[in-house]
mmCIF file of C-alpha atoms in Angstrom:
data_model
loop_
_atom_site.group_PDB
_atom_site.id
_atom_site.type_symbol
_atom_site.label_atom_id
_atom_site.label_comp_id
_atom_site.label_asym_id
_atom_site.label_seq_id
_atom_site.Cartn_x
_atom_site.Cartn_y
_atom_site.Cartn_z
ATOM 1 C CA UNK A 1 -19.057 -43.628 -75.944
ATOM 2 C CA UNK A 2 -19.626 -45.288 -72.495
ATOM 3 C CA UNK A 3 -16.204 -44.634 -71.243
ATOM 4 C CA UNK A 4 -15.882 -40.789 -72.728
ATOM 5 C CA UNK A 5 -18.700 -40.245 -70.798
ATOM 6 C CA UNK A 6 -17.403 -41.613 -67.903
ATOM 7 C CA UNK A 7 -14.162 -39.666 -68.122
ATOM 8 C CA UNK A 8 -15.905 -36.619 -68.558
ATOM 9 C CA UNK A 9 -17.769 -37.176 -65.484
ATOM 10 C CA UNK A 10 -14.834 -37.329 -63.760
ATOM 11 C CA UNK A 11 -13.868 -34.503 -64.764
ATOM 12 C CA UNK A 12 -16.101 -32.994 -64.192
ATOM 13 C CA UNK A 13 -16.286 -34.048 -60.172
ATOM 14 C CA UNK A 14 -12.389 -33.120 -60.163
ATOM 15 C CA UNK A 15 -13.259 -29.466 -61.303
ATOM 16 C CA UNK A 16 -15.833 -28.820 -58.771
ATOM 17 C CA UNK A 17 -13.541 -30.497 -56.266
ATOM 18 C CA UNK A 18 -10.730 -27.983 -57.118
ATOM 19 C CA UNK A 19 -13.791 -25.030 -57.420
ATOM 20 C CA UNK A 20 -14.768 -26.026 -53.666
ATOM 21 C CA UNK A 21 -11.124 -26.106 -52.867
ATOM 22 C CA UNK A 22 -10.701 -22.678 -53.961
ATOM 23 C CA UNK A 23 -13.456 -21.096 -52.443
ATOM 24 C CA UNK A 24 -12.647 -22.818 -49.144
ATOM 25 C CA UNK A 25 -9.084 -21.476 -49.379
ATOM 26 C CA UNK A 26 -9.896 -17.912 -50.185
ATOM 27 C CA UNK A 27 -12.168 -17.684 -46.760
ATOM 28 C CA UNK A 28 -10.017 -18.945 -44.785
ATOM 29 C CA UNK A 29 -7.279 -16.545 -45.971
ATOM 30 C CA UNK A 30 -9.878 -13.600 -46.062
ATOM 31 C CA UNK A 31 -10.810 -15.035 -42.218
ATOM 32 C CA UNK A 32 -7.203 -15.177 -41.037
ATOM 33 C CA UNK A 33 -6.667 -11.635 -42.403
ATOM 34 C CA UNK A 34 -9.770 -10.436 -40.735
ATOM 35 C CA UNK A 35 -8.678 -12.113 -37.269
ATOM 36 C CA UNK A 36 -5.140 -10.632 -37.480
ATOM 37 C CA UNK A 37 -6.569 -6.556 -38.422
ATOM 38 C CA UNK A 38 -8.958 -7.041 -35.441
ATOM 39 C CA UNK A 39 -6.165 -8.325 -32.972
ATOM 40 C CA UNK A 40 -4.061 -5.817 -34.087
ATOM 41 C CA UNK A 41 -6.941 -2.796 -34.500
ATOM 42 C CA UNK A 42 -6.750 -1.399 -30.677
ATOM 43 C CA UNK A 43 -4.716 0.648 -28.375
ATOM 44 C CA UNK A 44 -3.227 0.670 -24.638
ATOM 45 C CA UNK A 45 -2.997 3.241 -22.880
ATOM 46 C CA UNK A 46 -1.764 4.662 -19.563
ATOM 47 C CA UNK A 47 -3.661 7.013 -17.224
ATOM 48 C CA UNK A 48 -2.785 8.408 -14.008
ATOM 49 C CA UNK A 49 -3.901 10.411 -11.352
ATOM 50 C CA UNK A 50 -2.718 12.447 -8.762
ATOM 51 C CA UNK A 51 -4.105 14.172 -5.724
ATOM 52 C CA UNK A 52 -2.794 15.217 -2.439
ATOM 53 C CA UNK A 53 -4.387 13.717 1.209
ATOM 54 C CA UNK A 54 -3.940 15.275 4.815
ATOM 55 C CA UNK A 55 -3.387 12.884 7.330
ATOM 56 C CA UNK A 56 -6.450 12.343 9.422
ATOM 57 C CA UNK A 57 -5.469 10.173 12.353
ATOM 58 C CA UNK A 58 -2.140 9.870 14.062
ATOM 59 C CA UNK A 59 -0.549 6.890 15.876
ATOM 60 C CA UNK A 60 2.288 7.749 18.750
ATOM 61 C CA UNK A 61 4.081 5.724 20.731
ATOM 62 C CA UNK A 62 6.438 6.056 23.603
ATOM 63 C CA UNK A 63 8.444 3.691 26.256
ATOM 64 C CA UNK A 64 10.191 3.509 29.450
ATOM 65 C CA UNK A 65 11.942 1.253 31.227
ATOM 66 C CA UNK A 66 13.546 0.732 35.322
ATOM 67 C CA UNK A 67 16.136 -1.455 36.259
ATOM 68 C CA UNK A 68 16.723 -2.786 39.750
ATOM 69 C CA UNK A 69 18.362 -5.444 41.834
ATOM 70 C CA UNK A 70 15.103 -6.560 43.391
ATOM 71 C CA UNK A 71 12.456 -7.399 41.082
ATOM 72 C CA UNK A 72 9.614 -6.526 43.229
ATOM 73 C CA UNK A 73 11.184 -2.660 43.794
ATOM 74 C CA UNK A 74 11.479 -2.601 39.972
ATOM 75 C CA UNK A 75 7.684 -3.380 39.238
ATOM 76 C CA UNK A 76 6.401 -1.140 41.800
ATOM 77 C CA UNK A 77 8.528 1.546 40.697
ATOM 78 C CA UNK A 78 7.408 0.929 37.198
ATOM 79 C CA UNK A 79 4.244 1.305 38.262
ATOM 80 C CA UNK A 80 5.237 4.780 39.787
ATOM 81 C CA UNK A 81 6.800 5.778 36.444
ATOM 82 C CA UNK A 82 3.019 4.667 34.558
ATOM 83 C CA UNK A 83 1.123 6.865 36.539
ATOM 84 C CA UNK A 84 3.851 9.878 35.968
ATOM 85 C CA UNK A 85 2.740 8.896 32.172
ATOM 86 C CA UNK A 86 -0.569 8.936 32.400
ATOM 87 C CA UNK A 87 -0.860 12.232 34.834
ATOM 88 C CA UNK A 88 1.250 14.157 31.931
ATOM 89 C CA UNK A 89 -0.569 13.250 28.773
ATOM 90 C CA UNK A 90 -4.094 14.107 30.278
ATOM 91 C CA UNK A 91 -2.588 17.381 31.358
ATOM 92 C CA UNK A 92 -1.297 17.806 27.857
ATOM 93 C CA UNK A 93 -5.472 17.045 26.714
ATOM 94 C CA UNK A 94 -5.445 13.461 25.753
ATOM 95 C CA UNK A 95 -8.460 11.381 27.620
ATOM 96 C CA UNK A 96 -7.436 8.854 30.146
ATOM 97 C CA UNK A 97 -9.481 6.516 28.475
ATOM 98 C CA UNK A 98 -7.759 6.988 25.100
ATOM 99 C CA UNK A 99 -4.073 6.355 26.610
ATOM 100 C CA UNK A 100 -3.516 2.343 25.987
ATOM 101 C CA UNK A 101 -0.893 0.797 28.312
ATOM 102 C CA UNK A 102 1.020 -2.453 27.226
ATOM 103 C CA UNK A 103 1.978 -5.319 29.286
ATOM 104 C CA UNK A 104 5.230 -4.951 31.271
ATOM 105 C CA UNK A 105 8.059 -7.012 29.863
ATOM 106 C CA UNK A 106 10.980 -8.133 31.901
ATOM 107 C CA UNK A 107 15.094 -8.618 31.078
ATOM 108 C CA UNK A 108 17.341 -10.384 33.247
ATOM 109 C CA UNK A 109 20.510 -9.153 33.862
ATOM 110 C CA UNK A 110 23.081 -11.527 34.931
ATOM 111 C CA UNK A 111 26.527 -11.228 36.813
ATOM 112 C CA UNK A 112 29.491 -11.675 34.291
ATOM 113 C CA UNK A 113 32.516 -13.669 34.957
ATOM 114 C CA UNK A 114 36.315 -12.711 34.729
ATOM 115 C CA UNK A 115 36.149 -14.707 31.423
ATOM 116 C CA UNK A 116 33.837 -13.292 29.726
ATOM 117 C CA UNK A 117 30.952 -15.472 30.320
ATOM 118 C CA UNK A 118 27.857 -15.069 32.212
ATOM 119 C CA UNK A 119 26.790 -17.218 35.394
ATOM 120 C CA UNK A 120 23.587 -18.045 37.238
ATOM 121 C CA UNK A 121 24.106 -14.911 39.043
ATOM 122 C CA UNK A 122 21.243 -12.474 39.023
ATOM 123 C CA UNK A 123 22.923 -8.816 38.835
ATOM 124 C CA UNK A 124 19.065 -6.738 38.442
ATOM 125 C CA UNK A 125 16.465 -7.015 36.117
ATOM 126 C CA UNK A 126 15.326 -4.696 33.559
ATOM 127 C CA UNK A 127 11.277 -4.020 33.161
ATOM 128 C CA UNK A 128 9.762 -2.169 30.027
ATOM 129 C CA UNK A 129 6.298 -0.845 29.298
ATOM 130 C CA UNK A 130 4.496 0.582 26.425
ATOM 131 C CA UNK A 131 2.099 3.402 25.658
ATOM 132 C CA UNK A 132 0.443 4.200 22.600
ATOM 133 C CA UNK A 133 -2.268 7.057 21.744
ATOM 134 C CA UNK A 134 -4.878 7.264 18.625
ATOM 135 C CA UNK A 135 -6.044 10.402 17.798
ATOM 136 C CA UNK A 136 -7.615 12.769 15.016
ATOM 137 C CA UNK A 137 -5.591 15.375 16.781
ATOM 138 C CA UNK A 138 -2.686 15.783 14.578
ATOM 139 C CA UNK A 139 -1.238 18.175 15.784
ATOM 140 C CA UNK A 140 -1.374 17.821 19.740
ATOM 141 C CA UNK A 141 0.091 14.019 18.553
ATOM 142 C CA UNK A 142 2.932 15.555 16.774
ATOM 143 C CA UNK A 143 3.472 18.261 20.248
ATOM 144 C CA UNK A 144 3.502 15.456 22.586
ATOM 145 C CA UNK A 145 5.762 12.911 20.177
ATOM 146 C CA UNK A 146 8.406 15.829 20.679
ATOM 147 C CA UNK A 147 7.895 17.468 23.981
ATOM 148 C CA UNK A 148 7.148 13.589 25.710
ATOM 149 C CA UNK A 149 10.755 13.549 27.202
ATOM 150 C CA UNK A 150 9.936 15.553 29.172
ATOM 151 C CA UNK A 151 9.244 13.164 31.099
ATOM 152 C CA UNK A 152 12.760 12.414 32.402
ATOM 153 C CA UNK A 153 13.281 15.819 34.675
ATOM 154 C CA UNK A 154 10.498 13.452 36.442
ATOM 155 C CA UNK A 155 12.860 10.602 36.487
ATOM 156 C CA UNK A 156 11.352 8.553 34.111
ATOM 157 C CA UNK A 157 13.441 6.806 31.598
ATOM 158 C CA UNK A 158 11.431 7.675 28.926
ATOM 159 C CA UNK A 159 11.570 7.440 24.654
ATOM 160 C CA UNK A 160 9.680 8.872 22.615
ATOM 161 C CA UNK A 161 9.054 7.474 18.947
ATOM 162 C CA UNK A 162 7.872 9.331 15.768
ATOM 163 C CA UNK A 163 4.222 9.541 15.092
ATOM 164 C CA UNK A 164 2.951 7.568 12.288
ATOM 165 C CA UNK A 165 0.231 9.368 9.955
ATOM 166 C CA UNK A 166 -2.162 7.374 8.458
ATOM 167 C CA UNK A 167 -5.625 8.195 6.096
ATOM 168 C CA UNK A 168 -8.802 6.462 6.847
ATOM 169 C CA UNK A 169 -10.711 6.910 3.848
ATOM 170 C CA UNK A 170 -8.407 5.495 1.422
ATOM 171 C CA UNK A 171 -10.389 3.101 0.658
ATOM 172 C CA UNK A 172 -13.178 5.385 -0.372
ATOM 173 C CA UNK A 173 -10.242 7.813 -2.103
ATOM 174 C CA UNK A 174 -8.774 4.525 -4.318
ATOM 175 C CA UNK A 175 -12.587 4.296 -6.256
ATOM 176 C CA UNK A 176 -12.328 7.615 -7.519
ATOM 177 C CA UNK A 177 -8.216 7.573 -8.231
ATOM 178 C CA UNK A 178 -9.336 4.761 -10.473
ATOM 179 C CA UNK A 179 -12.063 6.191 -12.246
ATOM 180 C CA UNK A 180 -9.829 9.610 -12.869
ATOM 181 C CA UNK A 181 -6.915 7.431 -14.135
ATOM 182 C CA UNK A 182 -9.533 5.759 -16.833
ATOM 183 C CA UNK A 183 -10.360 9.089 -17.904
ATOM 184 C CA UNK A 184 -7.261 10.048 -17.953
ATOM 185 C CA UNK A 185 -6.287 7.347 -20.023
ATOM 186 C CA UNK A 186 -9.204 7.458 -22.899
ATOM 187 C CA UNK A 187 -8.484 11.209 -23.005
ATOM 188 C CA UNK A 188 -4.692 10.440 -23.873
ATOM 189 C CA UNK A 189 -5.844 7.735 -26.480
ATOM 190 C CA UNK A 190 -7.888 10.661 -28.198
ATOM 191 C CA UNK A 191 -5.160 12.860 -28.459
ATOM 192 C CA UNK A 192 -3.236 10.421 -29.916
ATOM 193 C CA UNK A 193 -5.688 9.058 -32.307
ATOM 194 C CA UNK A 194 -6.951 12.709 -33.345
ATOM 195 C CA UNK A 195 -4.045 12.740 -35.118
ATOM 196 C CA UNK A 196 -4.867 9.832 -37.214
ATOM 197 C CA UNK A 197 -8.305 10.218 -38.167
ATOM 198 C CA UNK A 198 -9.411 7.295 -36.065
ATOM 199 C CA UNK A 199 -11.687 7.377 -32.801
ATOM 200 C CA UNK A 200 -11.451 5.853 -29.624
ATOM 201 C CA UNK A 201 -14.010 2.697 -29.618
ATOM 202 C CA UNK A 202 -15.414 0.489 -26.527
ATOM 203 C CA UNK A 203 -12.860 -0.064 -23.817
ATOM 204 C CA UNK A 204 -11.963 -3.844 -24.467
ATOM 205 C CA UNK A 205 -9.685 -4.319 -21.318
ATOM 206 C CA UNK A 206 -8.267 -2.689 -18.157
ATOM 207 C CA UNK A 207 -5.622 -3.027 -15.492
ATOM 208 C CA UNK A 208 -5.079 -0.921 -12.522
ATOM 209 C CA UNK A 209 -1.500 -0.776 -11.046
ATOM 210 C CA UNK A 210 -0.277 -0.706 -7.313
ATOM 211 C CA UNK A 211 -1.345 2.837 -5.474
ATOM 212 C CA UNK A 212 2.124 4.613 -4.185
ATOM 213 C CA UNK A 213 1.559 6.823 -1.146
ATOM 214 C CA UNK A 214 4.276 9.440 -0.939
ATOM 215 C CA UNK A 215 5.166 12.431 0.704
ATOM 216 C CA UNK A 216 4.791 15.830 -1.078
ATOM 217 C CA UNK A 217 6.917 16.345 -4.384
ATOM 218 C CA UNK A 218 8.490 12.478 -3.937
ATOM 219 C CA UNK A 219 9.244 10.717 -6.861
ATOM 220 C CA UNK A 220 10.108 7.540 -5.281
ATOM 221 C CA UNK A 221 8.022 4.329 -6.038
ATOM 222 C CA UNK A 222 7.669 0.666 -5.363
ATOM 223 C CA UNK A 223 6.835 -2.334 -7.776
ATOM 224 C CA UNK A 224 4.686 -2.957 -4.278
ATOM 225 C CA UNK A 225 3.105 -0.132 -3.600
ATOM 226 C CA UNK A 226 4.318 2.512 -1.245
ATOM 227 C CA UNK A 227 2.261 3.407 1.850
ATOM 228 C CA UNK A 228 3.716 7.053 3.680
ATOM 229 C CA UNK A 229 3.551 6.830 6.973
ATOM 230 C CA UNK A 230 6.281 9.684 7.832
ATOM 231 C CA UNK A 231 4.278 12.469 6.260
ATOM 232 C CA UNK A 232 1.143 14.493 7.229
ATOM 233 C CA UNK A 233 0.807 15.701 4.101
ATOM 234 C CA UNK A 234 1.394 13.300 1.058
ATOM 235 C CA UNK A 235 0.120 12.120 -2.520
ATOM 236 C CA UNK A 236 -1.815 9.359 -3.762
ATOM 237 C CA UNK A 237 -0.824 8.335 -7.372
ATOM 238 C CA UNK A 238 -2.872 5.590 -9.268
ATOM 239 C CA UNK A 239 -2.324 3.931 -12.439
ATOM 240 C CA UNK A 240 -4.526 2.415 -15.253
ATOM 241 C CA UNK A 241 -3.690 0.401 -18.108
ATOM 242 C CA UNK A 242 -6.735 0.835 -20.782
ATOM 243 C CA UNK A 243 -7.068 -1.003 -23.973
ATOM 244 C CA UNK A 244 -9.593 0.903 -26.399
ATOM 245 C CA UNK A 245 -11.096 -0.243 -29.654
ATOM 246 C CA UNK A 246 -9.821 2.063 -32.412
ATOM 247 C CA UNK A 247 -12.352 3.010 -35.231
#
């Protein structure tokens, strides 16, 4: 009687051992199916935004140059050709004060031999100088960048470069691309989940993308980010990457 019992007992024990096993291995399957609908129960989304800018500040810049046998007659008439410089852009409108000179570099030139190769000789030297003009003025920037050469019926060697056209409030501009690419994005996700039945839930994640700055009707774009310089006109383009909930 003693040792039914005791087999019964352990029975007993095995039973609920296989009961708790059961129950145990149910959850944890009902868990890992829960875990797997809710990784899998959202959607990402792109949204982008568009708008077009007018340069507000423009950046010229210009050189010239003298070369002459005698260093000290090419500095002084360097310094002849800076004042021609500066007397023609203030009569063009641009304040003296606002006309930024650079430092005068110098090449030397010397004499070459029969062979090719060049001695100790010094034949001339070469000086160059800078100027450079910020302004808000686009367009008297953009006259002078093309009329600047001007400059050489007064015998200065002088060449002009293109104007570079820049924003200044981009910074400002890039807050609300961002927030109209989100939109755009969540109103994309309820288009597409209209369809379904389903609603667009909390926004779990986001990622913004690189800005491209491109002239007018461009498609061109960078994995970097593209920042128009060329253009007075252009378009800022911003990207978003949403992940929303879906209920």
């Amino acid at each position: 009687m003693f040792i039914k019992d005791q087999k019964n007992a352990v029975w007993m024990v095995v039973s609920l051992i296989l009961a708790l096993g059961i129950v145990v291995s149910s959850y944890i399957l009902t868990s890992g199916i829960k875990e797997i609908k809710g990784s899998t129960n959202s959607l990402s989304v792109k949204g982008s935004a568009k708008k077009q800018i007018t340069s507000d500040l423009a950046v010229w810049t210009g050189s010239f140059s003298l070369q002459s046998s005698s260093l000290s007659e090419a500095y002084q008439n360097l310094k002849d050709s800076e004042k021609k410089v500066r007397t023609y852009l203030v009569k063009q409108g641009i304040k003296e004060q606002d006309i930024i000179f650079s430092s005068i570099s110098t090449n030397t030139n010397h004499v070459m031999l029969p062979n090719g190769m060049y001695s100790n000789q010094i034949e001339s030297y070469r000086l160059y100088q800078s100027v450079e003009i910020r302004s808000n003025d686009i367009d008297k920037i953009t006259e002078i960048s093309r009329n600047a050469t001007d400059l050489i019926n007064e015998g200065v060697e002088f060449q002009s470069n293109t104007p570079q056209y820049f924003y200044t409030k981009l910074s400002e501009l890039k807050i609300d691309m961002i927030e109209l690419a989100t939109k755009d994005a969540k109103a994309r996700a309820e288009k597409m989940l209209g369809a379904t039945g389903n609603r667009v839930g909390t926004l779990k994640s986001a990622y913004v993308g690189i800005f491209q700055i491109t002239p007018l009707y461009s498609d061109e774009i960078s994995d970097y980010g593209m920042n128009d310089t060329t253009s007075i006109e252009k378009e800022i383009t911003s990207v978003v990457t949403c992940e929303f909930e879906v209920q």
